[in-house]
Structure formats: C-alpha cells, structure tokens
C-alpha cells in the first residue's frame, strides 16, 4: 500500500558526461601516467585516438542517448543495443541498432547504460567479454552486476583490453584487496556519476516534485 516513485532520466546528462570522462581517462591512460610521474618516472604508454572510432552504447534510455550524442560530437560512429529496439528510437538517438554480439565485435568503446534486472544481470559474461575487440575500452556507469567482474579482471590482466572505466561494481563499497582495483589499466570512481552540485540539485528538485504530486493526489513516476 505504499506508493514508490523514482526519478527516471533526471540526471542523464550528468551521468553521461561522467561516462564520457571515464572513456577519455582510459583512452589517454590518465591515471597510469599520473602514477608514473608521482613515482618520479618519465614513463610513457601509447594512447588511443577516439575520433573516428566506434562507440557501442548498451541501453537506449536518456543516459545512453546523451552518451551517444557526446560520442558523435568528437567524431565517433555510434552503434546501439537495447532489449526493445525500434527504428524511431534509433533515429532519435542517432545510432544503428545491431545484435549484441555484433556490437561487441565492432565497437572500440562499449558503454553500459542499463538498469539492473533479472534479464540484464551479467549481460556481459565471460563469453561476451571474449567477443570484445582486442584493445577495446569498457565503460560501466549502470550497475556493477551487469558485468561478470572476474571475467573482466582476467581480460584486463591478459592485456586483451586497453582498459576499463568503472563507476559501479559487483560489491559496493569496493572491498579492500579487490581484484579489479589491482588491475593497472582501470579508472575507478565510487558510484558518484551524478554527484555534481547540478546533479544533486536535479535529484532534490525531482524528489520535491514527486512528493507534491503525491500530496495532490496525482502520483508521478510510480514504479509499483
């Protein structure tokens, strides 16, 4: 008997910008170079030029749509996948919807923007991660269990991927001694993709609007 409302898409531009930043940080090996300089080493690693590459966007909601827009803005091609693709949504997002296996094989960057459900849990398991292009970048700002983390760790440690940018994890907070944190080629943030002053303002405003709508007898964004 309790009405539950959420805030769908309210901070989509904020979260997409964070995913975009993670992609860049991995491509330019920002944390690796920073760590080397702090250690007194003038060491260098090849970086990835993103312009002209292909971004595979998994999820066709507001965050995925904003991520596709940002990627196109720097000259990337965009593929998309969702559980329920339509031509109309493909046109709105500016992506070509393809089967998931094809997206994984063709994309230089794969970015996940899905909610966690029984259907999406471990969407990228060991088999799917094995389909990723050698040297690909994986970004996840959705939910940690969308990816089989142990399989991702193995792919990273084997050098199959350029790296991963992760804001979410199978276990949060990330435990001490985490295998993913020990990987050299990752950029990690503690589930904070929408934690900007603007993002928090949008969330707070949305909560107030939901409460007022409920008190007015017209609940909105109801999920139950």
CSV table of C-alpha atoms in Angstrom, one decimal, residues 20-220:
chain,number,residue,atom,x,y,z
A,20,UNK,CA,32.4,10.2,-21.3
A,21,UNK,CA,35.1,11.3,-19.0
A,22,UNK,CA,35.9,7.8,-17.9
A,23,UNK,CA,36.2,6.8,-21.6
A,24,UNK,CA,38.7,9.6,-22.1
A,25,UNK,CA,40.7,8.9,-18.9
A,26,UNK,CA,41.1,5.3,-20.0
A,27,UNK,CA,42.0,6.1,-23.6
A,28,UNK,CA,44.6,8.6,-22.6
A,29,UNK,CA,45.9,6.4,-19.7
A,30,UNK,CA,45.5,9.4,-17.4
A,31,UNK,CA,45.8,7.6,-14.1
A,32,UNK,CA,48.7,5.4,-15.2
A,33,UNK,CA,50.7,8.4,-16.4
A,34,UNK,CA,49.9,10.3,-13.3
A,35,UNK,CA,51.0,7.4,-11.1
A,36,UNK,CA,54.3,7.2,-13.0
A,37,UNK,CA,55.0,10.9,-12.6
A,38,UNK,CA,54.2,10.8,-8.9
A,39,UNK,CA,56.7,7.9,-8.6
A,40,UNK,CA,59.4,10.0,-10.3
A,41,UNK,CA,59.3,8.1,-13.6
A,42,UNK,CA,59.2,9.8,-17.0
A,43,UNK,CA,57.4,6.8,-18.5
A,44,UNK,CA,55.1,6.8,-21.5
A,45,UNK,CA,52.4,4.5,-22.9
A,46,UNK,CA,50.6,4.6,-26.2
A,47,UNK,CA,47.2,6.2,-26.0
A,48,UNK,CA,44.0,5.8,-28.0
A,49,UNK,CA,42.7,8.3,-30.6
A,50,UNK,CA,38.9,8.2,-30.2
A,51,UNK,CA,37.9,10.3,-33.2
A,52,UNK,CA,36.8,8.0,-36.0
A,53,UNK,CA,36.4,5.0,-33.7
A,54,UNK,CA,33.1,3.2,-32.9
A,55,UNK,CA,31.2,3.5,-29.7
A,56,UNK,CA,28.8,0.8,-28.8
A,57,UNK,CA,26.0,2.1,-26.5
A,58,UNK,CA,24.2,-0.6,-24.5
A,59,UNK,CA,20.9,0.8,-23.3
A,60,UNK,CA,18.6,3.2,-25.1
A,61,UNK,CA,17.3,5.4,-22.2
A,62,UNK,CA,18.1,9.0,-21.6
A,63,UNK,CA,21.7,8.4,-20.4
A,64,UNK,CA,22.5,6.2,-23.3
A,65,UNK,CA,21.1,8.7,-25.7
A,66,UNK,CA,23.2,11.5,-24.1
A,67,UNK,CA,26.3,9.3,-24.3
A,68,UNK,CA,25.7,8.7,-28.0
A,69,UNK,CA,25.4,12.4,-28.6
A,70,UNK,CA,28.7,13.2,-26.8
A,71,UNK,CA,30.5,10.5,-28.7
A,72,UNK,CA,29.2,11.7,-32.0
A,73,UNK,CA,30.4,15.2,-31.0
A,74,UNK,CA,34.0,14.1,-31.2
A,75,UNK,CA,33.6,12.3,-34.4
A,76,UNK,CA,32.8,8.7,-33.2
A,77,UNK,CA,30.5,6.4,-35.0
A,78,UNK,CA,27.7,5.0,-32.8
A,79,UNK,CA,26.1,1.6,-32.6
A,80,UNK,CA,23.4,0.7,-30.1
A,81,UNK,CA,21.7,-2.2,-28.4
A,82,UNK,CA,18.6,-2.5,-26.3
A,83,UNK,CA,16.1,-5.2,-25.3
A,84,UNK,CA,13.4,-3.5,-27.3
A,85,UNK,CA,14.9,-1.7,-30.3
A,86,UNK,CA,12.7,0.4,-32.7
A,87,UNK,CA,13.6,2.4,-35.8
A,88,UNK,CA,12.1,5.5,-34.2
A,89,UNK,CA,14.4,5.3,-31.1
A,90,UNK,CA,17.4,4.6,-33.3
A,91,UNK,CA,16.7,7.8,-35.3
A,92,UNK,CA,16.2,9.7,-32.0
A,93,UNK,CA,19.5,8.5,-30.6
A,94,UNK,CA,21.4,8.7,-33.9
A,95,UNK,CA,22.6,5.1,-33.6
A,96,UNK,CA,22.4,1.9,-35.6
A,97,UNK,CA,20.8,-0.8,-33.5
A,98,UNK,CA,22.6,-4.1,-34.0
A,99,UNK,CA,22.6,-7.5,-32.2
A,100,UNK,CA,24.6,-7.5,-29.0
A,101,UNK,CA,27.3,-9.9,-30.3
A,102,UNK,CA,27.8,-7.7,-33.3
A,103,UNK,CA,28.1,-4.5,-31.2
A,104,UNK,CA,30.8,-6.2,-29.0
A,105,UNK,CA,32.8,-7.3,-32.0
A,106,UNK,CA,32.6,-3.9,-33.9
A,107,UNK,CA,33.0,-1.4,-31.1
A,108,UNK,CA,36.2,0.2,-29.9
A,109,UNK,CA,34.4,1.5,-26.8
A,110,UNK,CA,31.5,-0.2,-25.1
A,111,UNK,CA,29.5,1.8,-22.6
A,112,UNK,CA,26.7,0.3,-20.4
A,113,UNK,CA,23.6,2.3,-19.5
A,114,UNK,CA,21.1,-0.2,-18.3
A,115,UNK,CA,19.2,-0.8,-15.0
A,116,UNK,CA,19.9,-4.0,-13.2
A,117,UNK,CA,17.1,-6.6,-13.7
A,118,UNK,CA,17.0,-10.4,-13.8
A,119,UNK,CA,17.2,-10.0,-17.6
A,120,UNK,CA,20.3,-7.7,-17.6
A,121,UNK,CA,22.3,-9.3,-14.7
A,122,UNK,CA,25.7,-10.4,-16.1
A,123,UNK,CA,24.7,-9.3,-19.6
A,124,UNK,CA,28.4,-9.2,-20.3
A,125,UNK,CA,29.7,-12.6,-19.1
A,126,UNK,CA,32.9,-14.4,-19.9
A,127,UNK,CA,31.6,-15.3,-23.4
A,128,UNK,CA,30.5,-11.7,-24.2
A,129,UNK,CA,33.7,-10.2,-22.9
A,130,UNK,CA,35.6,-12.6,-25.1
A,131,UNK,CA,33.9,-11.1,-28.1
A,132,UNK,CA,35.2,-7.6,-27.4
A,133,UNK,CA,37.6,-6.2,-30.0
A,134,UNK,CA,41.3,-6.6,-28.9
A,135,UNK,CA,42.3,-3.2,-27.4
A,136,UNK,CA,38.6,-2.2,-26.7
A,137,UNK,CA,37.6,0.0,-23.8
A,138,UNK,CA,34.7,-0.9,-21.5
A,139,UNK,CA,32.8,1.7,-19.5
A,140,UNK,CA,30.1,1.0,-16.9
A,141,UNK,CA,28.1,3.7,-15.1
A,142,UNK,CA,25.0,1.5,-15.0
A,143,UNK,CA,25.2,-1.2,-12.3
A,144,UNK,CA,28.1,-3.4,-11.3
A,145,UNK,CA,26.4,-6.8,-11.8
A,146,UNK,CA,25.8,-6.0,-15.5
A,147,UNK,CA,29.3,-7.4,-15.9
A,148,UNK,CA,30.9,-10.6,-14.7
A,149,UNK,CA,33.7,-8.8,-12.9
A,150,UNK,CA,36.0,-11.8,-12.6
A,151,UNK,CA,35.9,-12.3,-16.4
A,152,UNK,CA,36.7,-8.6,-16.9
A,153,UNK,CA,39.6,-8.8,-14.5
A,154,UNK,CA,41.0,-11.8,-16.5
A,155,UNK,CA,40.6,-9.9,-19.8
A,156,UNK,CA,42.3,-6.8,-18.3
A,157,UNK,CA,45.2,-8.7,-16.8
A,158,UNK,CA,45.7,-10.7,-20.0
A,159,UNK,CA,46.1,-7.3,-21.9
A,160,UNK,CA,43.2,-8.0,-24.2
A,161,UNK,CA,41.6,-4.7,-23.5
A,162,UNK,CA,43.1,-1.2,-23.4
A,163,UNK,CA,41.3,-0.7,-20.1
A,164,UNK,CA,38.0,-0.1,-18.3
A,165,UNK,CA,36.3,2.9,-16.7
A,166,UNK,CA,34.0,1.8,-13.9
A,167,UNK,CA,31.8,3.8,-11.6
A,168,UNK,CA,29.9,0.7,-10.3
A,169,UNK,CA,30.9,-2.7,-9.0
A,170,UNK,CA,29.6,-6.1,-8.1
A,171,UNK,CA,30.2,-5.3,-4.5
A,172,UNK,CA,29.9,-1.8,-3.1
A,173,UNK,CA,31.7,-0.3,-1.3
A,174,UNK,CA,34.6,-1.8,-3.2
A,175,UNK,CA,36.3,-4.2,-0.7
A,176,UNK,CA,40.0,-4.0,0.2
A,177,UNK,CA,42.0,-6.3,-1.9
A,178,UNK,CA,39.6,-6.1,-4.8
A,179,UNK,CA,40.9,-7.8,-7.9
A,180,UNK,CA,39.5,-5.1,-10.2
A,181,UNK,CA,41.2,-2.4,-8.1
A,182,UNK,CA,44.5,-4.2,-8.6
A,183,UNK,CA,44.3,-4.0,-12.4
A,184,UNK,CA,46.8,-1.5,-13.8
A,185,UNK,CA,44.6,-0.4,-16.7
A,186,UNK,CA,41.4,0.8,-15.0
A,187,UNK,CA,40.0,4.1,-13.9
A,188,UNK,CA,37.6,3.7,-10.9
A,189,UNK,CA,35.2,6.1,-9.2
A,190,UNK,CA,33.0,5.2,-6.2
A,191,UNK,CA,29.5,5.3,-7.8
A,192,UNK,CA,29.4,9.1,-8.0
A,193,UNK,CA,28.4,9.7,-11.6
A,194,UNK,CA,25.7,12.2,-10.8
A,195,UNK,CA,27.4,13.8,-7.8
A,196,UNK,CA,27.9,17.3,-9.0
A,197,UNK,CA,26.2,20.3,-7.5
A,198,UNK,CA,23.9,20.5,-10.6
A,199,UNK,CA,23.2,16.7,-10.4
A,200,UNK,CA,22.3,16.9,-6.7
A,201,UNK,CA,20.0,19.9,-7.3
A,202,UNK,CA,18.2,18.0,-10.1
A,203,UNK,CA,17.7,15.0,-7.8
A,204,UNK,CA,16.5,17.1,-4.9
A,205,UNK,CA,14.1,19.0,-7.1
A,206,UNK,CA,12.7,15.8,-8.5
A,207,UNK,CA,12.1,14.4,-5.0
A,208,UNK,CA,10.1,17.5,-4.1
A,209,UNK,CA,8.1,17.3,-7.3
A,210,UNK,CA,7.2,13.7,-6.6
A,211,UNK,CA,6.1,14.4,-3.1
A,212,UNK,CA,4.0,17.4,-4.2
A,213,UNK,CA,2.4,15.3,-6.9
A,214,UNK,CA,1.6,12.6,-4.4
A,215,UNK,CA,0.1,15.1,-1.9
A,216,UNK,CA,-2.0,16.5,-4.8
A,217,UNK,CA,-3.4,13.0,-5.4
A,218,UNK,CA,-1.6,12.6,-8.7
A,219,UNK,CA,1.5,10.5,-8.0
A,220,UNK,CA,4.0,10.5,-10.8
